[in-house]
CSV table of C-alpha atoms in Angstrom, one decimal:
chain,number,residue,atom,x,y,z
N,1,MET,CA,100.3,-55.3,-38.1
N,2,PRO,CA,99.2,-51.7,-38.7
N,3,ALA,CA,101.3,-49.0,-37.1
N,4,ASP,CA,98.3,-47.6,-35.2
N,5,THR,CA,97.5,-51.0,-33.6
N,6,PRO,CA,97.8,-50.6,-29.8
N,7,PRO,CA,100.2,-52.8,-28.0
N,8,LEU,CA,98.9,-56.1,-26.6
N,9,LEU,CA,99.8,-54.9,-23.1
N,10,SER,CA,100.5,-51.4,-21.7
N,11,MET,CA,101.2,-50.7,-18.1
N,12,ARG,CA,101.6,-47.0,-17.3
N,13,GLY,CA,102.8,-45.3,-14.2
N,14,ILE,CA,102.3,-48.4,-11.9
N,15,ASP,CA,103.0,-47.6,-8.3
N,16,LYS,CA,102.8,-50.0,-5.4
N,17,SER,CA,103.8,-49.7,-1.7
N,18,PHE,CA,103.8,-52.0,1.2
N,19,PRO,CA,104.5,-51.1,4.9
N,20,GLY,CA,108.0,-49.7,4.9
N,21,VAL,CA,108.7,-50.6,1.2
N,22,HIS,CA,108.0,-48.6,-2.0
N,23,ALA,CA,108.1,-51.5,-4.3
N,24,LEU,CA,107.1,-49.9,-7.6
N,25,ARG,CA,107.7,-46.3,-8.6
N,26,GLY,CA,105.7,-45.3,-11.7
N,27,VAL,CA,106.8,-48.2,-13.8
N,28,ASP,CA,105.9,-48.4,-17.5
N,29,LEU,CA,105.9,-51.6,-19.5
N,30,SER,CA,104.6,-52.5,-22.9
N,31,LEU,CA,104.4,-55.8,-24.8
N,32,ALA,CA,103.5,-56.2,-28.5
N,33,HIS,CA,101.7,-59.1,-30.2
N,34,GLY,CA,104.1,-61.9,-31.0
N,35,GLU,CA,106.9,-60.5,-28.9
N,36,VAL,CA,109.2,-61.9,-26.2
N,37,LEU,CA,110.0,-59.3,-23.6
N,38,ALA,CA,112.8,-60.1,-21.1
N,39,LEU,CA,112.0,-58.5,-17.7
N,40,LEU,CA,115.3,-58.2,-15.8
N,41,GLY,CA,116.6,-56.8,-12.6
N,42,GLU,CA,118.2,-57.9,-9.3
N,43,ASN,CA,116.2,-59.6,-6.6
N,44,GLY,CA,114.1,-56.9,-5.0
N,45,ALA,CA,114.0,-54.8,-8.2
N,46,GLY,CA,110.2,-55.1,-8.5
N,47,LYS,CA,109.8,-57.7,-11.2
N,48,SER,CA,107.7,-60.1,-9.2
N,49,THR,CA,105.5,-57.3,-7.7
N,50,LEU,CA,104.9,-55.8,-11.2
N,51,MET,CA,103.8,-59.2,-12.5
N,52,LYS,CA,101.6,-59.8,-9.5
N,53,VAL,CA,99.9,-56.5,-10.3
N,54,LEU,CA,99.4,-57.6,-13.9
N,55,ALA,CA,98.0,-61.0,-12.6
N,56,GLY,CA,95.5,-59.5,-10.2
N,57,VAL,CA,97.3,-60.6,-7.0
N,58,TYR,CA,97.9,-56.9,-5.9
N,59,PRO,CA,95.9,-53.9,-6.9
N,60,PRO,CA,98.1,-51.0,-8.0
N,61,ASP,CA,98.2,-47.9,-5.8
N,62,ALA,CA,98.3,-45.8,-9.0
N,63,GLY,CA,98.6,-46.3,-12.7
N,64,ARG,CA,96.7,-48.0,-15.6
N,65,ILE,CA,96.7,-51.4,-17.3
N,66,LEU,CA,95.5,-51.6,-20.9
N,67,LEU,CA,95.0,-54.8,-22.9
N,68,ALA,CA,94.9,-54.2,-26.7
N,69,GLY,CA,94.1,-50.5,-25.9
N,70,ALA,CA,91.2,-51.2,-23.5
N,71,GLU,CA,91.7,-50.3,-19.8
N,72,VAL,CA,91.3,-53.2,-17.3
N,73,ARG,CA,91.3,-53.4,-13.6
N,74,PHE,CA,91.9,-56.9,-12.1
N,75,ARG,CA,90.7,-57.4,-8.5
N,76,THR,CA,91.5,-61.2,-8.5
N,77,PRO,CA,93.8,-63.6,-10.4
N,78,GLN,CA,90.7,-65.3,-11.8
N,79,GLN,CA,89.7,-62.0,-13.5
N,80,ALA,CA,93.2,-61.7,-15.0
N,81,ARG,CA,93.1,-65.3,-16.3
N,82,ARG,CA,89.7,-64.7,-17.9
N,83,ALA,CA,91.1,-61.7,-19.7
N,84,GLY,CA,94.0,-63.8,-21.1
N,85,VAL,CA,96.9,-63.3,-18.6
N,86,ALA,CA,98.6,-66.5,-17.5
N,87,VAL,CA,101.6,-66.8,-15.2
N,88,ILE,CA,103.9,-69.9,-15.1
N,89,HIS,CA,105.7,-69.7,-11.9
N,90,GLN,CA,109.2,-71.1,-11.1
N,91,GLU,CA,107.4,-73.4,-8.6
N,92,LEU,CA,104.9,-74.9,-10.9
N,93,ASN,CA,101.3,-74.7,-9.9
N,94,LEU,CA,100.2,-78.4,-10.5
N,95,ILE,CA,98.7,-81.0,-8.2
N,96,PRO,CA,101.2,-83.9,-8.3
N,97,ALA,CA,98.7,-86.7,-7.7
N,98,LEU,CA,96.5,-85.6,-10.7
N,99,THR,CA,97.3,-86.5,-14.2
N,100,GLY,CA,98.5,-84.0,-16.7
N,101,CYS,CA,95.0,-84.0,-18.4
N,102,GLU,CA,93.3,-83.5,-15.0
N,103,ASN,CA,95.5,-80.6,-14.2
N,104,ILE,CA,94.9,-78.9,-17.5
N,105,PHE,CA,91.1,-79.1,-17.0
N,106,LEU,CA,91.0,-78.5,-13.3
N,107,GLY,CA,88.2,-76.0,-12.6
N,108,GLN,CA,86.7,-76.4,-16.0
N,109,GLU,CA,84.3,-79.2,-15.2
N,110,GLY,CA,80.7,-78.9,-16.4
N,111,SER,CA,78.1,-77.2,-14.2
N,112,ALA,CA,76.4,-80.5,-13.4
N,113,GLY,CA,79.7,-81.8,-12.0
N,114,LEU,CA,80.0,-84.5,-14.7
N,115,VAL,CA,83.4,-85.0,-16.3
N,116,SER,CA,84.0,-86.6,-19.7
N,117,ARG,CA,87.5,-88.0,-19.5
N,118,GLY,CA,87.5,-89.0,-23.1
N,119,ALA,CA,86.5,-85.5,-24.3
N,120,GLU,CA,89.1,-84.0,-22.0
N,121,ALA,CA,91.8,-86.3,-23.3
N,122,ARG,CA,91.0,-85.5,-27.0
N,123,ALA,CA,90.9,-81.7,-26.2
N,124,ALA,CA,94.3,-81.9,-24.4
N,125,ALA,CA,95.9,-83.9,-27.2
N,126,ALA,CA,94.6,-81.3,-29.7
N,127,LEU,CA,96.1,-78.5,-27.5
N,128,LEU,CA,99.5,-80.1,-27.6
N,129,ALA,CA,99.3,-81.0,-31.2
N,130,ARG,CA,98.9,-77.3,-32.0
N,131,LEU,CA,102.5,-76.9,-30.5
N,132,GLY,CA,103.8,-80.1,-32.0
N,133,LEU,CA,104.3,-81.6,-28.6
N,134,SER,CA,103.7,-85.0,-27.0
N,135,VAL,CA,103.4,-85.6,-23.2
N,136,PRO,CA,102.0,-88.6,-21.4
N,137,LEU,CA,98.9,-86.9,-20.0
N,138,HIS,CA,97.4,-90.0,-18.5
N,139,VAL,CA,100.1,-90.3,-15.7
N,140,PRO,CA,100.3,-88.3,-12.5
N,141,CYS,CA,102.3,-85.1,-12.8
N,142,ARG,CA,104.7,-86.2,-10.1
N,143,ARG,CA,106.0,-88.8,-12.6
N,144,LEU,CA,106.6,-86.2,-15.3
N,145,THR,CA,109.9,-84.4,-15.8
N,146,VAL,CA,110.0,-80.6,-15.0
N,147,ALA,CA,110.0,-79.9,-18.8
N,148,GLN,CA,106.9,-82.0,-19.3
N,149,GLN,CA,105.2,-80.3,-16.3
N,150,GLN,CA,106.0,-76.9,-17.9
N,151,ILE,CA,104.3,-78.1,-21.1
N,152,VAL,CA,101.2,-79.0,-19.0
N,153,GLU,CA,101.3,-75.4,-17.6
N,154,ILE,CA,101.5,-74.0,-21.1
N,155,ALA,CA,98.6,-76.2,-22.2
N,156,LYS,CA,96.5,-74.8,-19.2
N,157,ALA,CA,97.3,-71.3,-20.4
N,158,LEU,CA,96.2,-72.1,-23.9
N,159,LEU,CA,93.0,-73.6,-22.7
N,160,HIS,CA,92.2,-70.3,-21.0
N,161,ASP,CA,92.8,-68.6,-24.4
N,162,ALA,CA,95.8,-66.8,-22.9
N,163,ARG,CA,97.1,-63.8,-24.9
N,164,ILE,CA,99.9,-63.0,-22.5
N,165,ILE,CA,102.1,-65.6,-20.8
N,166,VAL,CA,104.6,-64.7,-18.0
N,167,MET,CA,107.4,-67.3,-17.6
N,168,ASP,CA,109.3,-66.9,-14.3
N,169,GLU,CA,112.8,-68.6,-14.4
N,170,PRO,CA,111.4,-71.3,-16.8
N,171,THR,CA,114.8,-73.1,-17.4
N,172,ALA,CA,116.0,-73.2,-13.8
N,173,ALA,CA,115.7,-77.0,-13.6
N,174,LEU,CA,115.9,-77.9,-17.3
N,175,THR,CA,118.7,-79.7,-19.2
N,176,PRO,CA,120.2,-77.9,-22.3
N,177,LEU,CA,118.1,-80.1,-24.6
N,178,GLU,CA,114.9,-79.3,-22.7
N,179,THR,CA,115.9,-75.6,-22.7
N,180,ARG,CA,116.1,-75.7,-26.5
N,181,GLN,CA,112.7,-77.4,-26.7
N,182,LEU,CA,111.3,-74.7,-24.5
N,183,PHE,CA,112.7,-72.0,-26.8
N,184,ARG,CA,111.1,-73.8,-29.8
N,185,ILE,CA,107.7,-73.7,-27.9
N,186,VAL,CA,108.2,-70.0,-27.2
N,187,GLY,CA,108.8,-69.5,-30.9
N,188,GLU,CA,105.5,-71.3,-31.7
N,189,LEU,CA,103.7,-69.1,-29.2
N,190,LYS,CA,105.2,-66.0,-30.8
N,191,ALA,CA,104.1,-67.1,-34.3
N,192,ARG,CA,100.5,-67.4,-32.9
N,193,GLY,CA,100.6,-63.8,-31.8
N,194,LEU,CA,100.9,-64.3,-28.1
N,195,GLY,CA,103.1,-62.0,-26.0
N,196,ILE,CA,105.6,-63.5,-23.6
N,197,VAL,CA,107.2,-61.9,-20.6
N,198,TYR,CA,110.3,-63.8,-19.9
N,199,ILE,CA,112.0,-63.5,-16.5
N,200,SER,CA,115.4,-65.1,-16.0
N,201,HIS,CA,118.8,-64.6,-14.2
N,202,ARG,CA,120.5,-66.6,-17.0
N,203,LEU,CA,121.6,-63.8,-19.2
N,204,GLU,CA,123.0,-66.0,-22.0
N,205,GLU,CA,119.3,-67.1,-22.6
N,206,ILE,CA,118.1,-63.6,-22.9
N,207,PHE,CA,120.2,-63.0,-26.1
N,208,GLN,CA,118.8,-66.2,-27.6
N,209,VAL,CA,115.1,-65.9,-26.9
N,210,ALA,CA,114.1,-62.2,-26.3
N,211,ASP,CA,113.2,-59.5,-28.8
N,212,ARG,CA,113.4,-56.7,-26.3
N,213,ILE,CA,114.6,-56.1,-22.8
N,214,ALA,CA,113.2,-54.1,-20.0
N,215,VAL,CA,115.3,-53.5,-16.9
N,216,LEU,CA,114.1,-52.5,-13.4
N,217,ARG,CA,116.2,-51.3,-10.5
N,218,ASP,CA,114.9,-50.3,-7.0
N,219,GLY,CA,111.3,-50.4,-8.3
N,220,ALA,CA,111.8,-48.0,-11.3
N,221,ASN,CA,112.5,-48.3,-15.0
N,222,VAL,CA,116.2,-48.2,-16.0
N,223,ARG,CA,116.0,-48.9,-19.7
N,224,ASP,CA,113.9,-50.5,-22.4
N,225,CYS,CA,115.7,-51.5,-25.6
N,226,ALA,CA,116.0,-54.0,-28.4
N,227,THR,CA,118.1,-57.0,-27.4
N,228,ALA,CA,120.4,-56.4,-30.3
N,229,ALA,CA,121.2,-52.9,-29.0
N,230,VAL,CA,122.9,-54.0,-25.8
N,231,ASP,CA,125.7,-56.4,-24.8
N,232,ARG,CA,126.2,-58.5,-21.7
N,233,PRO,CA,128.5,-56.1,-19.7
N,234,ALA,CA,126.1,-53.2,-20.4
N,235,LEU,CA,123.1,-55.3,-19.3
N,236,ILE,CA,124.8,-56.3,-16.1
N,237,GLU,CA,125.7,-52.6,-15.3
N,238,MET,CA,122.1,-51.6,-15.9
N,239,MET,CA,120.9,-54.3,-13.5
N,240,VAL,CA,123.3,-53.7,-10.6
N,241,GLY,CA,123.9,-50.0,-11.1
N,242,ARG,CA,127.7,-50.4,-11.4
N,243,ALA,CA,130.1,-51.9,-13.8
N,244,LEU,CA,131.2,-55.5,-13.0
N,245,THR,CA,134.6,-55.9,-14.6
N,246,GLU,CA,134.4,-59.6,-14.1
N,247,GLU,CA,131.5,-62.0,-13.3
N,248,TYR,CA,133.7,-64.5,-11.5
N,249,PRO,CA,136.2,-63.1,-9.0
N,250,ARG,CA,139.7,-64.2,-9.5
N,251,ARG,CA,141.5,-66.5,-7.1
N,252,VAL,CA,145.0,-67.9,-7.0
N,253,PRO,CA,144.5,-71.4,-5.7
N,254,ARG,CA,146.6,-72.8,-2.9
N,255,ILE,CA,145.7,-76.4,-3.0
N,256,GLY,CA,146.8,-78.8,-0.3
N,257,PRO,CA,146.4,-82.5,0.5
N,258,PRO,CA,143.0,-84.3,0.2
N,259,ARG,CA,140.5,-83.2,2.8
N,260,LEU,CA,137.3,-85.1,1.8
N,261,VAL,CA,137.5,-88.5,0.1
N,262,ALA,CA,134.6,-90.6,-1.0
N,263,GLU,CA,135.3,-94.2,-2.1
N,264,GLY,CA,132.9,-96.4,-4.1
N,265,LEU,CA,129.6,-94.8,-3.0
N,266,VAL,CA,126.6,-96.8,-4.2
N,267,ARG,CA,122.8,-96.2,-3.8
N,268,GLY,CA,120.6,-98.1,-6.3
N,269,ARG,CA,120.9,-96.8,-9.8
N,270,ALA,CA,121.2,-93.2,-8.7
N,271,VAL,CA,124.8,-93.5,-7.5
N,272,ARG,CA,126.9,-96.4,-8.9
N,273,GLY,CA,130.4,-96.6,-7.6
N,274,VAL,CA,131.3,-92.9,-7.3
N,275,SER,CA,134.8,-92.1,-5.9
N,276,LEU,CA,136.1,-88.5,-5.6
N,277,GLU,CA,138.4,-86.4,-3.5
N,278,VAL,CA,138.4,-82.7,-2.7
N,279,ARG,CA,141.6,-81.1,-1.4
N,280,ARG,CA,142.2,-78.3,1.0
N,281,GLY,CA,141.7,-75.0,-0.8
N,282,GLU,CA,140.2,-76.6,-3.8
N,283,VAL,CA,136.8,-75.9,-5.6
N,284,LEU,CA,135.8,-79.1,-7.2
N,285,ALA,CA,132.8,-78.8,-9.5
N,286,VAL,CA,130.5,-81.8,-10.3
N,287,THR,CA,128.3,-81.3,-13.3
N,288,GLY,CA,126.2,-83.3,-15.8
N,289,LEU,CA,122.7,-83.6,-17.1
N,290,VAL,CA,119.7,-83.5,-14.8
N,291,GLY,CA,119.4,-87.0,-13.2
N,292,SER,CA,123.1,-87.8,-13.5
N,293,GLY,CA,123.4,-88.4,-9.7
N,294,ARG,CA,125.2,-85.2,-8.6
N,295,THR,CA,122.8,-84.3,-5.8
N,296,GLU,CA,122.4,-87.9,-4.7
N,297,THR,CA,126.1,-88.2,-4.3
N,298,ALA,CA,126.2,-85.1,-2.1
N,299,ARG,CA,123.3,-86.4,0.0
N,300,LEU,CA,125.3,-89.7,0.6
N,301,ILE,CA,128.4,-87.7,1.7
N,302,PHE,CA,126.2,-85.6,4.1
N,303,GLY,CA,124.3,-88.6,5.5
N,304,ALA,CA,120.9,-87.4,4.2
N,305,ASP,CA,120.7,-90.8,2.5
N,306,ARG,CA,122.3,-94.1,3.5
N,307,PRO,CA,124.8,-95.7,1.0
N,308,GLU,CA,124.5,-99.4,0.1
N,309,ALA,CA,128.3,-99.5,-0.2
N,310,GLY,CA,131.3,-97.2,0.0
N,311,ARG,CA,132.8,-95.0,2.7
N,312,VAL,CA,133.7,-91.3,3.4
N,313,LEU,CA,137.0,-90.1,4.8
N,314,LEU,CA,137.8,-86.7,6.3
N,315,ASP,CA,141.5,-85.7,6.6
N,316,GLY,CA,142.5,-89.3,6.2
N,317,ARG,CA,140.1,-90.6,8.9
N,318,ALA,CA,137.1,-92.9,8.0
N,319,LEU,CA,133.8,-91.5,9.1
N,320,ARG,CA,130.7,-93.4,10.3
N,321,VAL,CA,128.0,-91.2,8.8
N,322,ARG,CA,124.6,-92.6,9.9
N,323,GLY,CA,122.8,-89.3,9.3
N,324,PRO,CA,123.3,-85.5,8.9
N,325,ARG,CA,124.0,-85.1,12.6
N,326,ASP,CA,127.2,-87.2,12.2
N,327,ALA,CA,128.3,-85.3,9.1
N,328,ILE,CA,127.8,-81.9,10.9
N,329,ARG,CA,129.7,-83.0,13.9
N,330,ALA,CA,132.6,-84.0,11.7
N,331,GLY,CA,132.6,-80.6,10.0
N,332,ILE,CA,130.7,-81.3,6.8
N,333,ALA,CA,127.9,-78.9,5.7
N,334,LEU,CA,125.4,-79.1,2.8
N,335,LEU,CA,123.8,-76.1,1.2
N,336,PRO,CA,121.0,-77.9,-0.6
N,337,GLU,CA,119.6,-77.3,-4.0
N,338,ASP,CA,116.2,-76.3,-2.6
N,339,ARG,CA,117.2,-73.9,0.1
N,340,LYS,CA,113.6,-72.9,0.8
N,341,THR,CA,112.4,-76.3,1.9
N,342,GLU,CA,115.6,-78.0,2.9
N,343,GLY,CA,118.0,-75.2,4.0
N,344,LEU,CA,115.7,-72.9,6.0
N,345,VAL,CA,112.6,-72.8,8.1
N,346,LEU,CA,110.9,-69.9,6.2
N,347,ALA,CA,108.4,-69.1,8.9
N,348,HIS,CA,111.1,-68.6,11.5
N,349,ALA,CA,113.3,-65.5,12.2
N,350,LEU,CA,116.7,-65.1,10.6
N,351,ARG,CA,118.4,-65.4,14.0
N,352,ASP,CA,116.5,-68.6,14.8
N,353,ASN,CA,117.5,-70.2,11.5
N,354,PHE,CA,121.1,-69.3,12.3
N,355,ALA,CA,120.9,-70.8,15.7
N,356,LEU,CA,119.3,-74.2,14.7
N,357,PRO,CA,122.5,-76.2,14.0
N,358,ASN,CA,124.5,-74.3,16.6
N,359,LEU,CA,122.4,-74.9,19.7
N,360,SER,CA,125.1,-77.2,21.2
N,361,TRP,CA,127.3,-74.2,21.9
N,362,LEU,CA,124.7,-71.4,21.9
N,363,SER,CA,122.8,-73.0,24.9
N,364,ARG,CA,123.5,-74.0,28.5
N,365,LEU,CA,121.5,-76.3,30.6
N,366,GLY,CA,118.8,-76.4,27.9
N,367,PHE,CA,118.4,-72.7,27.6
N,368,VAL,CA,119.6,-70.6,24.6
N,369,ARG,CA,122.0,-67.9,25.6
N,370,ARG,CA,120.2,-65.1,23.8
N,371,ARG,CA,122.9,-62.5,24.1
N,372,LEU,CA,125.5,-64.8,22.6
N,373,GLU,CA,123.1,-65.8,19.9
N,374,ARG,CA,122.5,-62.1,19.0
N,375,GLU,CA,126.2,-61.3,19.0
N,376,ARG,CA,127.2,-64.3,16.8
N,377,TYR,CA,124.3,-63.8,14.4
N,378,ALA,CA,125.4,-60.1,14.0
N,379,GLU,CA,129.0,-61.1,13.5
N,380,TYR,CA,128.3,-63.6,10.6
N,381,ALA,CA,125.5,-61.5,9.1
N,382,SER,CA,127.9,-58.6,8.8
N,383,ARG,CA,130.7,-60.8,7.4
N,384,LEU,CA,128.4,-62.2,4.7
N,385,ARG,CA,126.6,-59.0,4.2
N,386,VAL,CA,123.1,-60.4,4.8
N,387,ARG,CA,120.8,-57.6,4.0
N,388,ALA,CA,117.6,-57.7,6.1
N,389,PRO,CA,115.6,-55.2,8.1
N,390,ALA,CA,116.2,-57.0,11.4
N,391,PRO,CA,117.4,-60.3,12.9
N,392,THR,CA,113.7,-61.0,13.7
N,393,GLU,CA,112.6,-60.8,10.0
N,394,ARG,CA,111.1,-64.0,8.7
N,395,ALA,CA,113.5,-66.0,6.4
N,396,ARG,CA,110.8,-66.1,3.7
N,397,ASN,CA,111.0,-62.4,3.2
N,398,LEU,CA,114.7,-62.4,2.1
N,399,SER,CA,115.8,-62.4,-1.5
N,400,GLY,CA,117.3,-65.6,-2.9
N,401,GLY,CA,120.8,-64.3,-2.5
N,402,ASN,CA,120.3,-63.3,1.1
N,403,GLN,CA,118.6,-66.6,1.9
N,404,GLN,CA,121.7,-68.4,0.5
N,405,LYS,CA,124.0,-66.3,2.7
N,406,LEU,CA,121.9,-67.1,5.7
N,407,VAL,CA,122.3,-70.8,5.1
N,408,LEU,CA,126.0,-70.3,4.7
N,409,ALA,CA,126.2,-68.2,7.9
N,410,LYS,CA,124.8,-71.0,10.1
N,411,TRP,CA,127.4,-73.5,8.7
N,412,LEU,CA,130.3,-71.1,9.1
N,413,ALA,CA,129.4,-70.6,12.7
N,414,ARG,CA,129.9,-74.4,13.1
N,415,ARG,CA,133.4,-74.0,11.7
N,416,CYS,CA,132.8,-76.6,9.0
N,417,ASN,CA,135.8,-77.5,6.9
N,418,VAL,CA,133.9,-79.2,4.0
N,419,LEU,CA,131.1,-77.3,2.2
N,420,LEU,CA,128.9,-79.0,-0.3
N,421,PHE,CA,127.2,-76.3,-2.5
N,422,ASP,CA,124.3,-77.8,-4.5
N,423,GLU,CA,123.3,-75.2,-7.3
N,424,PRO,CA,124.6,-72.3,-5.2
N,425,THR,CA,123.3,-69.5,-7.4
N,426,ARG,CA,120.0,-70.9,-8.7
N,427,GLY,CA,117.4,-68.1,-8.8
N,428,ILE,CA,119.9,-65.5,-7.7
N,429,ASP,CA,120.6,-62.3,-9.6
N,430,VAL,CA,123.9,-61.4,-11.1
N,431,GLY,CA,125.0,-59.0,-8.4
N,432,ALA,CA,124.2,-61.4,-5.5
N,433,ARG,CA,125.9,-64.2,-7.5
N,434,TYR,CA,129.2,-62.3,-7.5
N,435,GLU,CA,129.0,-62.0,-3.7
N,436,ILE,CA,128.4,-65.8,-3.4
N,437,TYR,CA,131.3,-66.5,-5.7
N,438,ARG,CA,133.5,-64.2,-3.6
N,439,LEU,CA,132.5,-66.0,-0.4
N,440,ILE,CA,133.3,-69.4,-2.0
N,441,ASN,CA,136.8,-68.1,-3.0
N,442,ASP,CA,137.3,-66.7,0.5
N,443,LEU,CA,136.4,-70.1,2.0
N,444,ALA,CA,138.8,-72.0,-0.3
N,445,ALA,CA,141.6,-69.5,0.5
N,446,GLU,CA,141.0,-70.4,4.2
N,447,GLY,CA,141.8,-74.1,3.3
N,448,LYS,CA,138.3,-75.4,3.3
N,449,ALA,CA,137.3,-78.0,0.7
N,450,ILE,CA,134.5,-76.9,-1.6
N,451,LEU,CA,132.4,-79.4,-3.6
N,452,MET,CA,130.2,-77.4,-6.0
N,453,ILE,CA,127.4,-79.1,-7.8
N,454,SER,CA,126.1,-77.0,-10.7
N,455,SER,CA,124.3,-77.3,-14.1
N,456,ASP,CA,125.3,-73.7,-15.0
N,457,LEU,CA,128.3,-74.4,-17.2
N,458,PRO,CA,129.7,-70.8,-17.3
N,459,GLU,CA,129.6,-70.9,-13.5
N,460,VAL,CA,131.4,-74.3,-13.5
N,461,LEU,CA,134.1,-72.9,-15.8
N,462,GLY,CA,134.4,-69.6,-14.0
N,463,MET,CA,134.7,-71.0,-10.4
N,464,ALA,CA,136.2,-74.5,-10.5
N,465,ASP,CA,139.8,-75.7,-10.2
N,466,ARG,CA,138.8,-79.2,-11.3
N,467,ILE,CA,135.6,-80.6,-12.9
N,468,LEU,CA,134.0,-84.0,-12.7
N,469,VAL,CA,131.2,-84.9,-15.2
N,470,MET,CA,128.6,-87.5,-14.2
N,471,HIS,CA,126.0,-89.5,-16.2
N,472,GLU,CA,123.4,-91.9,-14.7
N,473,GLY,CA,125.2,-92.3,-11.4
N,474,ARG,CA,128.7,-92.6,-12.7
N,475,ILE,CA,131.7,-90.3,-13.2
N,476,THR,CA,132.3,-90.3,-16.9
N,477,GLY,CA,135.1,-87.8,-17.1
N,478,GLU,CA,137.5,-85.4,-15.3
N,479,ILE,CA,138.9,-82.1,-16.4
N,480,THR,CA,142.0,-81.4,-14.3
N,481,ASP,CA,142.4,-77.7,-15.3
N,482,ALA,CA,139.0,-76.1,-15.5
N,483,ARG,CA,140.5,-72.8,-16.6
N,484,ARG,CA,141.5,-74.3,-19.9
N,485,ALA,CA,138.2,-76.1,-20.5
N,486,ASP,CA,135.1,-75.0,-22.4
N,487,GLN,CA,131.4,-75.9,-22.4
N,488,ARG,CA,131.8,-78.1,-25.5
N,489,GLN,CA,134.3,-80.3,-23.7
N,490,ILE,CA,132.0,-80.7,-20.7
N,491,MET,CA,129.0,-81.6,-22.9
N,492,GLU,CA,131.0,-84.1,-24.9
N,493,LEU,CA,131.9,-85.9,-21.6
N,494,ALA,CA,128.2,-85.9,-20.6
N,495,VAL,CA,127.0,-87.1,-24.0
N,496,ARG,CA,129.7,-89.7,-24.2
N,497,GLY,CA,128.3,-91.1,-21.0
N,498,ALA,CA,124.8,-91.2,-22.6
N,499,GLU,CA,126.2,-93.0,-25.7
N,500,GLU,CA,128.2,-95.5,-23.6
N,501,ALA,CA,125.0,-96.3,-21.6
N,502,ALA,CA,123.1,-96.8,-24.8
């Protein structure tokens, strides 16, 4: 491409403020044809706001946007899409009841309202063939895997002749194999001359897929450089504004007798005879491929689902867990994988979310003791360093890390002795991750039993004392000393399970 060819995208001096928040401070961003740009920064750094300005969701207060050298001004997302800007959000924008083909062509029907299903199917197949992909487009999207749904989103973008595709945490729910397939698709899009803005908190991916890195902090540019010109520690320091000498805080484990024991848990094909124990002061990690039964096992222990067989014991005493209420009373807490829909009421205030599972001791004669509620919320918010403007702030307005701390705060107030963490740092930036890890270590040091479900293998190796690997509802292997294990060993156990099942 000639040296004087303007960049595919140029954002210059973008400024954006909201009441009480200066979100973007003169941000510059450029993207070349056929380039993958990693846009990095902590939660609240301004990444999402900048991309919403690009996508026409927010108008900039100041600054210019140029596509291939021509200035544009998007007043709506529809205008941005027509200009070739597509955004694939972490929460995919598909209608579950419609087929993949129907989702791809939604809004593209003819002016007479007539739809040619055959023509749409042929066009959709041609779109996927251009990428060398095959997805069952005739089935409802709710029956597709997350990876297949992402392919449908990419096909939608290509249908609109997208020149720029923004991918926000695209691998958050993908298996390693699906992640590699996504990287291959990104390579195909690059070869076609598209520009990709890639947003992820998984730094190991950045060095695999990105050509260049742009880092934001507190709404301003920090650095823009080639990926090859920076290493992981330097990248973390740019993001958080300080050096992190270690990503996983050290802990000297003091492990006691078994605290939580599950024996022979069964629920259909999802959980098939799972037995495990978590000891006082121990962090037990459960990992495996997506669909291995990890989350389903935690839900059985917590009473969110009813087992067909098996039992749960706490401190040697058999529990009758008929629902989450029984588990909570016994001192078992679940921090769910999807904290936004299952861990919090996003429309409610922080203090209200904190109080929900604690009303039994925060109320008297049916009335909430507001003073006690305020005092206890302040105590735990301070202990966990929940950063928020006020206790009356809505939970939806917190960053991912602070939302996770809020979920943890409400359970600590119940003095729970067993904590089930399901994907504890999904969608959380590197600085907030360290704080969550520190809290997990502190809880283990207090003698609490921690069961941590995670698909992030560096996290598993960095935090666990012991590791269980699952495949298709069964435990296929155990690593008794996590500190001497590696990712290859874990994946061999997961793949061995797949081979034995075959």
